[in-house]
Amino acid sequence: MKAVRFDRYGGIEVLQVADVPMPEPSHGEALVKVKAASINPGEAKIREGLLHDMWPATFPSGEGSDLAGMVTKVGPGVESFTVGDEVIGFTDRRASHAEYVVVEAQNLTIKPAKVPWEVAGSLAIAGSTAYASVRAVSLKRGDIVAVSGAAGGVGSIAVQLATRAGAEVIGIASPANHQWLAAHGVKPESYGADLADRLREARIDAFIDTHGGGYVKLAVELGVPRGRIQTIIDFGAVREYGVKAEGSNAARNASVLAELAALIASGDLEVPIAATFPLNQVRAAFSLLGQGHIRGKIVLLP
């Protein structure tokens, strides 16, 4: 089968699509034929060696966590899934950017028929991170929450979940994304030197930072309680200010995936798809991701 591999840290030039042995599911696992697997900023940082202290790569390394596909084989002890089931899931083995992947059955949930493959394959990391972020700031009806990077992979989901929680949501994003945000019940705000004044006037109660670059410091300066400031990226600010940094691990499980998938199937949640690429164009996919200002997710279709 084909799978993405890299054998040293570096830019997109180290990515290769290689022929590798077909994996076999063992106890509690299922073999899934991958129909869609999104790419994530964290995967690029791991491949570049920027997260070596936290998540070192073992070479040759695969990559990819999100996935959606069809069960083709189950290992001993798997009773909740059968061959032919369409599933959404994730792997912690950096392996979903491939034609097939072995997944722990506990990390899978059935894909609703109304959820498109490319959306299903984008849900695990961004969806669970957004879910954890909204939960971290304890939103209640009538709260005003600002979200930076509001149209990105995590931000675009977080603003919708925050709105569903009853909050008034201010989405900080480039003007090209304002119409999309407004259509989802979010008040768009542009980046800019006077952003602090605009947010101060709004009297925000909570802040979710998916962008980095000083937004935690800004939220602290605006008087937002530190227990209601959440960042997924600015870990230096977490150490400095003691704010929250709930990541996907805090909510990445089959139950949350099923909940998010049900919202998508009912039309109550949208995961915007910026672009799709075949597996052999993985370099192009990460090149696009690196350009920034992407609305939603970029997806590989093996």
mmCIF file of C-alpha atoms in Angstrom:
data_model
loop_
_atom_site.group_PDB
_atom_site.id
_atom_site.type_symbol
_atom_site.label_atom_id
_atom_site.label_comp_id
_atom_site.label_asym_id
_atom_site.label_seq_id
_atom_site.Cartn_x
_atom_site.Cartn_y
_atom_site.Cartn_z
ATOM 1 C CA MET A 1 0.000 0.000 0.000
ATOM 2 C CA LYS A 2 0.976 3.662 -0.323
ATOM 3 C CA ALA A 3 1.764 5.802 2.718
ATOM 4 C CA VAL A 4 3.393 9.155 3.417
ATOM 5 C CA ARG A 5 6.854 8.886 4.948
ATOM 6 C CA PHE A 6 9.755 11.161 5.851
ATOM 7 C CA ASP A 7 13.170 10.013 7.032
ATOM 8 C CA ARG A 8 14.565 13.286 8.377
ATOM 9 C CA TYR A 9 13.319 16.613 9.662
ATOM 10 C CA GLY A 10 12.781 19.305 7.059
ATOM 11 C CA GLY A 11 10.402 21.126 4.766
ATOM 12 C CA ILE A 12 7.870 19.600 2.418
ATOM 13 C CA GLU A 13 10.719 18.259 0.281
ATOM 14 C CA VAL A 14 11.318 15.436 2.812
ATOM 15 C CA LEU A 15 7.803 14.045 2.294
ATOM 16 C CA GLN A 16 7.597 10.920 0.165
ATOM 17 C CA VAL A 17 4.795 8.549 -0.797
ATOM 18 C CA ALA A 18 6.288 5.098 -0.301
ATOM 19 C CA ASP A 19 5.249 1.487 -0.777
ATOM 20 C CA VAL A 20 4.955 -0.062 2.679
ATOM 21 C CA PRO A 21 3.637 -3.402 3.989
ATOM 22 C CA MET A 22 -0.078 -3.698 4.668
ATOM 23 C CA PRO A 23 -0.632 -3.470 8.440
ATOM 24 C CA GLU A 24 -2.538 -6.177 10.300
ATOM 25 C CA PRO A 25 -4.995 -5.448 13.113
ATOM 26 C CA SER A 26 -4.291 -7.098 16.431
ATOM 27 C CA HIS A 27 -6.509 -7.427 19.501
ATOM 28 C CA GLY A 28 -8.984 -4.543 19.797
ATOM 29 C CA GLU A 29 -8.014 -3.045 16.457
ATOM 30 C CA ALA A 30 -9.560 -2.602 13.016
ATOM 31 C CA LEU A 31 -7.980 -2.151 9.601
ATOM 32 C CA VAL A 32 -9.542 0.837 7.820
ATOM 33 C CA LYS A 33 -9.300 1.705 4.132
ATOM 34 C CA VAL A 34 -8.784 5.454 4.316
ATOM 35 C CA LYS A 35 -11.176 7.563 2.249
ATOM 36 C CA ALA A 36 -10.131 10.932 3.702
ATOM 37 C CA ALA A 37 -7.519 12.222 6.150
ATOM 38 C CA SER A 38 -6.986 15.898 6.855
ATOM 39 C CA ILE A 39 -3.644 17.563 7.456
ATOM 40 C CA ASN A 40 -2.916 19.632 10.552
ATOM 41 C CA PRO A 41 -0.452 22.405 11.458
ATOM 42 C CA GLY A 42 0.978 20.259 14.242
ATOM 43 C CA GLU A 43 1.991 17.613 11.714
ATOM 44 C CA ALA A 44 4.008 20.180 9.784
ATOM 45 C CA LYS A 45 5.727 21.321 12.984
ATOM 46 C CA ILE A 46 6.591 17.747 13.940
ATOM 47 C CA ARG A 47 8.022 17.099 10.473
ATOM 48 C CA GLU A 48 10.070 20.312 10.674
ATOM 49 C CA GLY A 49 11.483 19.211 14.034
ATOM 50 C CA LEU A 50 9.962 22.159 15.892
ATOM 51 C CA LEU A 51 8.250 19.886 18.432
ATOM 52 C CA HIS A 52 11.128 17.456 18.896
ATOM 53 C CA ASP A 53 11.273 18.004 22.665
ATOM 54 C CA MET A 54 7.602 17.112 23.095
ATOM 55 C CA TRP A 55 6.913 14.739 20.201
ATOM 56 C CA PRO A 56 10.136 13.446 18.660
ATOM 57 C CA ALA A 57 9.887 11.599 15.362
ATOM 58 C CA THR A 58 11.279 8.092 14.921
ATOM 59 C CA PHE A 59 12.571 7.660 11.390
ATOM 60 C CA PRO A 60 11.302 6.661 8.957
ATOM 61 C CA SER A 61 8.172 8.379 10.213
ATOM 62 C CA GLY A 62 4.602 8.301 8.989
ATOM 63 C CA GLU A 63 2.171 11.088 9.727
ATOM 64 C CA GLY A 64 -1.493 11.814 10.158
ATOM 65 C CA SER A 65 -4.076 11.428 12.939
ATOM 66 C CA ASP A 66 -7.517 12.203 11.458
ATOM 67 C CA LEU A 67 -9.234 9.628 9.288
ATOM 68 C CA ALA A 68 -12.483 8.441 7.816
ATOM 69 C CA GLY A 69 -12.912 5.260 5.844
ATOM 70 C CA MET A 70 -14.268 1.749 5.606
ATOM 71 C CA VAL A 71 -13.481 -1.161 7.913
ATOM 72 C CA THR A 72 -11.887 -3.964 5.880
ATOM 73 C CA LYS A 73 -10.749 -6.274 8.685
ATOM 74 C CA VAL A 74 -11.193 -6.547 12.449
ATOM 75 C CA GLY A 75 -8.863 -8.045 15.010
ATOM 76 C CA PRO A 76 -9.787 -10.340 17.905
ATOM 77 C CA GLY A 77 -12.040 -8.806 20.521
ATOM 78 C CA VAL A 78 -13.651 -6.240 18.217
ATOM 79 C CA GLU A 79 -17.423 -6.613 18.408
ATOM 80 C CA SER A 80 -18.656 -3.055 17.833
ATOM 81 C CA PHE A 81 -17.588 -2.872 14.172
ATOM 82 C CA THR A 82 -17.796 -5.221 11.212
ATOM 83 C CA VAL A 83 -16.270 -5.313 7.752
ATOM 84 C CA GLY A 84 -17.946 -2.711 5.538
ATOM 85 C CA ASP A 85 -18.747 -0.215 8.304
ATOM 86 C CA GLU A 86 -18.079 3.421 7.386
ATOM 87 C CA VAL A 87 -16.233 5.057 10.268
ATOM 88 C CA ILE A 88 -14.676 8.249 11.590
ATOM 89 C CA GLY A 89 -11.707 8.031 13.888
ATOM 90 C CA PHE A 90 -8.146 8.854 14.786
ATOM 91 C CA THR A 91 -4.813 7.231 15.416
ATOM 92 C CA ASP A 92 -2.013 8.313 17.745
ATOM 93 C CA ARG A 93 0.567 6.420 15.664
ATOM 94 C CA ARG A 94 1.145 9.055 12.942
ATOM 95 C CA ALA A 95 -0.246 6.776 10.293
ATOM 96 C CA SER A 96 -3.470 8.037 8.700
ATOM 97 C CA HIS A 97 -1.860 9.640 5.639
ATOM 98 C CA ALA A 98 -1.984 6.288 3.902
ATOM 99 C CA GLU A 99 -4.269 4.015 1.915
ATOM 100 C CA TYR A 100 -4.885 1.786 4.946
ATOM 101 C CA VAL A 101 -4.407 2.284 8.659
ATOM 102 C CA VAL A 102 -4.812 0.147 11.769
ATOM 103 C CA VAL A 103 -6.915 1.905 14.409
ATOM 104 C CA GLU A 104 -7.900 1.004 17.938
ATOM 105 C CA ALA A 105 -11.611 0.220 17.767
ATOM 106 C CA GLN A 106 -12.265 2.437 20.782
ATOM 107 C CA ASN A 107 -11.112 5.391 18.664
ATOM 108 C CA LEU A 108 -13.743 4.844 15.974
ATOM 109 C CA THR A 109 -17.378 5.838 15.566
ATOM 110 C CA ILE A 110 -19.859 5.153 12.779
ATOM 111 C CA LYS A 111 -19.958 7.827 10.081
ATOM 112 C CA PRO A 112 -23.466 9.186 9.505
ATOM 113 C CA ALA A 113 -24.492 8.848 5.870
ATOM 114 C CA LYS A 114 -25.052 12.605 5.529
ATOM 115 C CA VAL A 115 -21.492 13.487 6.537
ATOM 116 C CA PRO A 116 -19.242 13.789 3.434
ATOM 117 C CA TRP A 117 -16.006 11.837 3.476
ATOM 118 C CA GLU A 118 -13.755 14.899 3.359
ATOM 119 C CA VAL A 119 -15.581 16.413 6.341
ATOM 120 C CA ALA A 120 -15.502 13.152 8.291
ATOM 121 C CA GLY A 121 -11.774 12.855 7.727
ATOM 122 C CA SER A 122 -11.249 16.374 9.101
ATOM 123 C CA LEU A 123 -13.082 15.992 12.369
ATOM 124 C CA ALA A 124 -10.904 14.295 14.963
ATOM 125 C CA ILE A 125 -8.134 16.813 15.682
ATOM 126 C CA ALA A 126 -9.764 20.146 14.818
ATOM 127 C CA GLY A 127 -13.167 19.109 16.147
ATOM 128 C CA SER A 128 -11.916 17.803 19.476
ATOM 129 C CA THR A 129 -9.615 20.802 19.926
ATOM 130 C CA ALA A 130 -12.475 23.219 19.278
ATOM 131 C CA TYR A 131 -14.737 21.223 21.607
ATOM 132 C CA ALA A 132 -12.129 21.292 24.386
ATOM 133 C CA SER A 133 -11.464 25.005 23.854
ATOM 134 C CA VAL A 134 -15.098 26.020 24.173
ATOM 135 C CA ARG A 135 -15.530 23.825 27.236
ATOM 136 C CA ALA A 136 -12.367 25.289 28.797
ATOM 137 C CA VAL A 137 -13.725 28.842 28.935
ATOM 138 C CA SER A 138 -17.012 27.774 30.570
ATOM 139 C CA LEU A 139 -19.361 29.679 28.291
ATOM 140 C CA LYS A 140 -22.873 30.439 29.433
ATOM 141 C CA ARG A 141 -25.768 32.107 27.695
ATOM 142 C CA GLY A 142 -25.133 35.823 27.228
ATOM 143 C CA ASP A 143 -21.337 35.644 27.503
ATOM 144 C CA ILE A 144 -19.260 37.505 24.947
ATOM 145 C CA VAL A 145 -16.291 35.491 23.690
ATOM 146 C CA ALA A 146 -13.633 36.476 21.170
ATOM 147 C CA VAL A 147 -11.952 33.856 18.983
ATOM 148 C CA SER A 148 -8.713 34.553 17.109
ATOM 149 C CA GLY A 149 -8.065 32.689 13.869
ATOM 150 C CA ALA A 150 -11.826 32.370 13.714
ATOM 151 C CA ALA A 151 -12.017 30.910 10.203
ATOM 152 C CA GLY A 152 -9.189 28.395 10.543
ATOM 153 C CA GLY A 153 -9.485 24.658 11.020
ATOM 154 C CA VAL A 154 -10.102 24.872 14.771
ATOM 155 C CA GLY A 155 -11.491 28.389 14.902
ATOM 156 C CA SER A 156 -14.243 27.772 12.340
ATOM 157 C CA ILE A 157 -15.605 24.943 14.484
ATOM 158 C CA ALA A 158 -15.046 26.737 17.804
ATOM 159 C CA VAL A 159 -17.071 29.795 16.816
ATOM 160 C CA GLN A 160 -20.028 27.591 15.899
ATOM 161 C CA LEU A 161 -19.846 25.568 19.116
ATOM 162 C CA ALA A 162 -19.575 28.779 21.135
ATOM 163 C CA THR A 163 -22.666 30.149 19.407
ATOM 164 C CA ARG A 164 -24.510 26.920 20.193
ATOM 165 C CA ALA A 165 -23.555 27.408 23.849
ATOM 166 C CA GLY A 166 -25.519 30.665 23.805
ATOM 167 C CA ALA A 167 -22.591 33.062 23.708
ATOM 168 C CA GLU A 168 -22.208 36.135 21.541
ATOM 169 C CA VAL A 169 -19.145 35.361 19.446
ATOM 170 C CA ILE A 170 -16.645 37.837 18.020
ATOM 171 C CA GLY A 171 -14.565 36.215 15.300
ATOM 172 C CA ILE A 172 -11.162 37.765 14.565
ATOM 173 C CA ALA A 173 -10.259 36.994 10.962
ATOM 174 C CA SER A 174 -9.209 38.531 7.669
ATOM 175 C CA PRO A 175 -11.920 40.394 5.725
ATOM 176 C CA ALA A 176 -12.144 37.572 3.168
ATOM 177 C CA ASN A 177 -13.728 35.417 5.875
ATOM 178 C CA HIS A 178 -16.136 37.972 7.319
ATOM 179 C CA GLN A 179 -19.088 36.963 5.177
ATOM 180 C CA TRP A 180 -18.713 33.309 6.176
ATOM 181 C CA LEU A 181 -18.500 34.238 9.851
ATOM 182 C CA ALA A 182 -21.546 36.498 9.698
ATOM 183 C CA ALA A 183 -23.534 33.764 7.981
ATOM 184 C CA HIS A 184 -22.796 31.545 10.999
ATOM 185 C CA GLY A 185 -23.993 34.034 13.578
ATOM 186 C CA VAL A 186 -20.560 35.431 14.406
ATOM 187 C CA LYS A 187 -19.654 39.122 14.593
ATOM 188 C CA PRO A 188 -16.504 39.478 12.444
ATOM 189 C CA GLU A 189 -13.622 41.715 13.443
ATOM 190 C CA SER A 190 -10.511 42.388 11.389
ATOM 191 C CA TYR A 191 -6.940 42.246 12.600
ATOM 192 C CA GLY A 192 -5.451 45.679 13.117
ATOM 193 C CA ALA A 193 -3.788 48.149 15.459
ATOM 194 C CA ASP A 194 -7.118 49.246 16.925
ATOM 195 C CA LEU A 195 -8.373 45.725 17.638
ATOM 196 C CA ALA A 196 -7.689 46.127 21.358
ATOM 197 C CA ASP A 197 -9.937 49.193 21.479
ATOM 198 C CA ARG A 198 -12.711 47.400 19.617
ATOM 199 C CA LEU A 199 -12.543 44.401 21.938
ATOM 200 C CA ARG A 200 -12.391 46.630 25.025
ATOM 201 C CA GLU A 201 -15.569 48.319 23.882
ATOM 202 C CA ALA A 202 -17.209 44.915 23.430
ATOM 203 C CA ARG A 203 -16.430 44.000 27.068
ATOM 204 C CA ILE A 204 -15.566 40.387 26.360
ATOM 205 C CA ASP A 205 -15.941 37.718 29.045
ATOM 206 C CA ALA A 206 -13.737 35.015 27.536
ATOM 207 C CA PHE A 207 -11.084 34.526 24.854
ATOM 208 C CA ILE A 208 -10.173 31.515 22.701
ATOM 209 C CA ASP A 209 -6.843 31.888 20.905
ATOM 210 C CA THR A 210 -6.245 29.606 17.927
ATOM 211 C CA HIS A 211 -3.717 31.906 16.233
ATOM 212 C CA GLY A 212 -0.982 32.881 18.691
ATOM 213 C CA GLY A 213 1.074 36.016 18.234
ATOM 214 C CA GLY A 214 0.158 37.883 21.393
ATOM 215 C CA TYR A 215 -3.568 37.316 21.747
ATOM 216 C CA VAL A 216 -3.235 35.822 25.229
ATOM 217 C CA LYS A 217 -1.354 38.916 26.392
ATOM 218 C CA LEU A 218 -4.048 41.076 24.798
ATOM 219 C CA ALA A 219 -6.811 39.170 26.568
ATOM 220 C CA VAL A 220 -5.039 39.543 29.916
ATOM 221 C CA GLU A 221 -4.590 43.267 29.324
ATOM 222 C CA LEU A 222 -8.293 43.563 28.513
ATOM 223 C CA GLY A 223 -9.099 42.138 31.926
ATOM 224 C CA VAL A 224 -10.436 38.764 30.837
ATOM 225 C CA PRO A 225 -10.146 36.372 33.807
ATOM 226 C CA ARG A 226 -7.181 34.067 33.222
ATOM 227 C CA GLY A 227 -9.323 31.026 33.910
ATOM 228 C CA ARG A 228 -11.434 32.018 30.910
ATOM 229 C CA ILE A 229 -8.560 32.482 28.457
ATOM 230 C CA GLN A 230 -7.719 29.420 26.353
ATOM 231 C CA THR A 231 -4.961 29.015 23.756
ATOM 232 C CA ILE A 232 -4.096 26.067 21.566
ATOM 233 C CA ILE A 233 -0.768 27.456 20.395
ATOM 234 C CA ASP A 234 0.886 30.059 22.666
ATOM 235 C CA PHE A 235 2.496 27.829 25.292
ATOM 236 C CA GLY A 236 4.935 30.543 26.351
ATOM 237 C CA ALA A 237 1.960 32.684 27.344
ATOM 238 C CA VAL A 238 0.491 29.748 29.239
ATOM 239 C CA ARG A 239 3.630 29.596 31.380
ATOM 240 C CA GLU A 240 3.732 33.364 31.803
ATOM 241 C CA TYR A 241 0.087 34.052 32.576
ATOM 242 C CA GLY A 242 -1.300 30.747 33.824
ATOM 243 C CA VAL A 243 -4.107 30.597 31.262
ATOM 244 C CA LYS A 244 -5.636 27.394 29.922
ATOM 245 C CA ALA A 245 -4.234 25.270 27.108
ATOM 246 C CA GLU A 246 -6.694 22.456 26.557
ATOM 247 C CA GLY A 247 -5.723 20.566 23.410
ATOM 248 C CA SER A 248 -7.331 17.824 21.386
ATOM 249 C CA ASN A 249 -6.289 15.188 23.944
ATOM 250 C CA ALA A 250 -8.755 16.710 26.393
ATOM 251 C CA ALA A 251 -11.718 15.805 24.190
ATOM 252 C CA ARG A 252 -10.486 13.390 21.525
ATOM 253 C CA ASN A 253 -12.611 10.291 21.935
ATOM 254 C CA ALA A 254 -15.269 8.385 20.025
ATOM 255 C CA SER A 255 -18.098 9.936 22.046
ATOM 256 C CA VAL A 256 -17.150 13.522 21.128
ATOM 257 C CA LEU A 257 -16.592 12.479 17.511
ATOM 258 C CA ALA A 258 -20.070 10.956 17.409
ATOM 259 C CA GLU A 259 -21.578 14.118 18.914
ATOM 260 C CA LEU A 260 -19.863 16.378 16.388
ATOM 261 C CA ALA A 261 -20.709 14.078 13.477
ATOM 262 C CA ALA A 262 -24.376 14.120 14.500
ATOM 263 C CA LEU A 263 -24.355 17.940 14.487
ATOM 264 C CA ILE A 264 -22.883 17.917 10.986
ATOM 265 C CA ALA A 265 -25.400 15.360 9.762
ATOM 266 C CA SER A 266 -28.283 17.473 11.076
ATOM 267 C CA GLY A 267 -26.936 20.637 9.443
ATOM 268 C CA ASP A 268 -26.149 22.304 12.785
ATOM 269 C CA LEU A 269 -22.375 22.378 12.291
ATOM 270 C CA GLU A 270 -20.259 23.051 9.208
ATOM 271 C CA VAL A 271 -16.647 22.054 8.726
ATOM 272 C CA PRO A 272 -15.457 24.156 5.781
ATOM 273 C CA ILE A 273 -13.140 22.361 3.362
ATOM 274 C CA ALA A 274 -10.523 24.610 1.772
ATOM 275 C CA ALA A 275 -9.094 22.041 -0.654
ATOM 276 C CA THR A 276 -8.604 18.336 -1.288
ATOM 277 C CA PHE A 277 -5.544 16.577 -2.713
ATOM 278 C CA PRO A 278 -4.720 13.012 -3.720
ATOM 279 C CA LEU A 279 -2.181 11.295 -1.498
ATOM 280 C CA ASN A 280 0.628 11.730 -4.021
ATOM 281 C CA GLN A 281 0.205 15.510 -3.807
ATOM 282 C CA VAL A 282 0.858 15.654 -0.066
ATOM 283 C CA ARG A 283 3.623 18.220 -0.602
ATOM 284 C CA ALA A 284 1.206 20.540 -2.389
ATOM 285 C CA ALA A 285 -1.300 20.120 0.444
ATOM 286 C CA PHE A 286 1.222 21.191 3.081
ATOM 287 C CA SER A 287 2.475 23.994 0.848
ATOM 288 C CA LEU A 288 -1.048 25.412 0.777
ATOM 289 C CA LEU A 289 -1.372 25.003 4.542
ATOM 290 C CA GLY A 290 1.857 26.932 5.014
ATOM 291 C CA GLN A 291 0.456 29.944 3.174
ATOM 292 C CA GLY A 292 -1.910 30.602 6.082
ATOM 293 C CA HIS A 293 -5.326 32.285 6.097
ATOM 294 C CA ILE A 294 -6.984 29.029 5.036
ATOM 295 C CA ARG A 295 -10.699 28.723 5.766
ATOM 296 C CA GLY A 296 -11.308 25.353 7.333
ATOM 297 C CA LYS A 297 -9.482 22.149 6.488
ATOM 298 C CA ILE A 298 -7.202 20.719 3.806
ATOM 299 C CA VAL A 299 -7.797 17.043 3.127
ATOM 300 C CA LEU A 300 -5.931 14.157 1.556
ATOM 301 C CA LEU A 301 -8.043 11.657 -0.400
ATOM 302 C CA PRO A 302 -5.966 8.445 -0.689
#
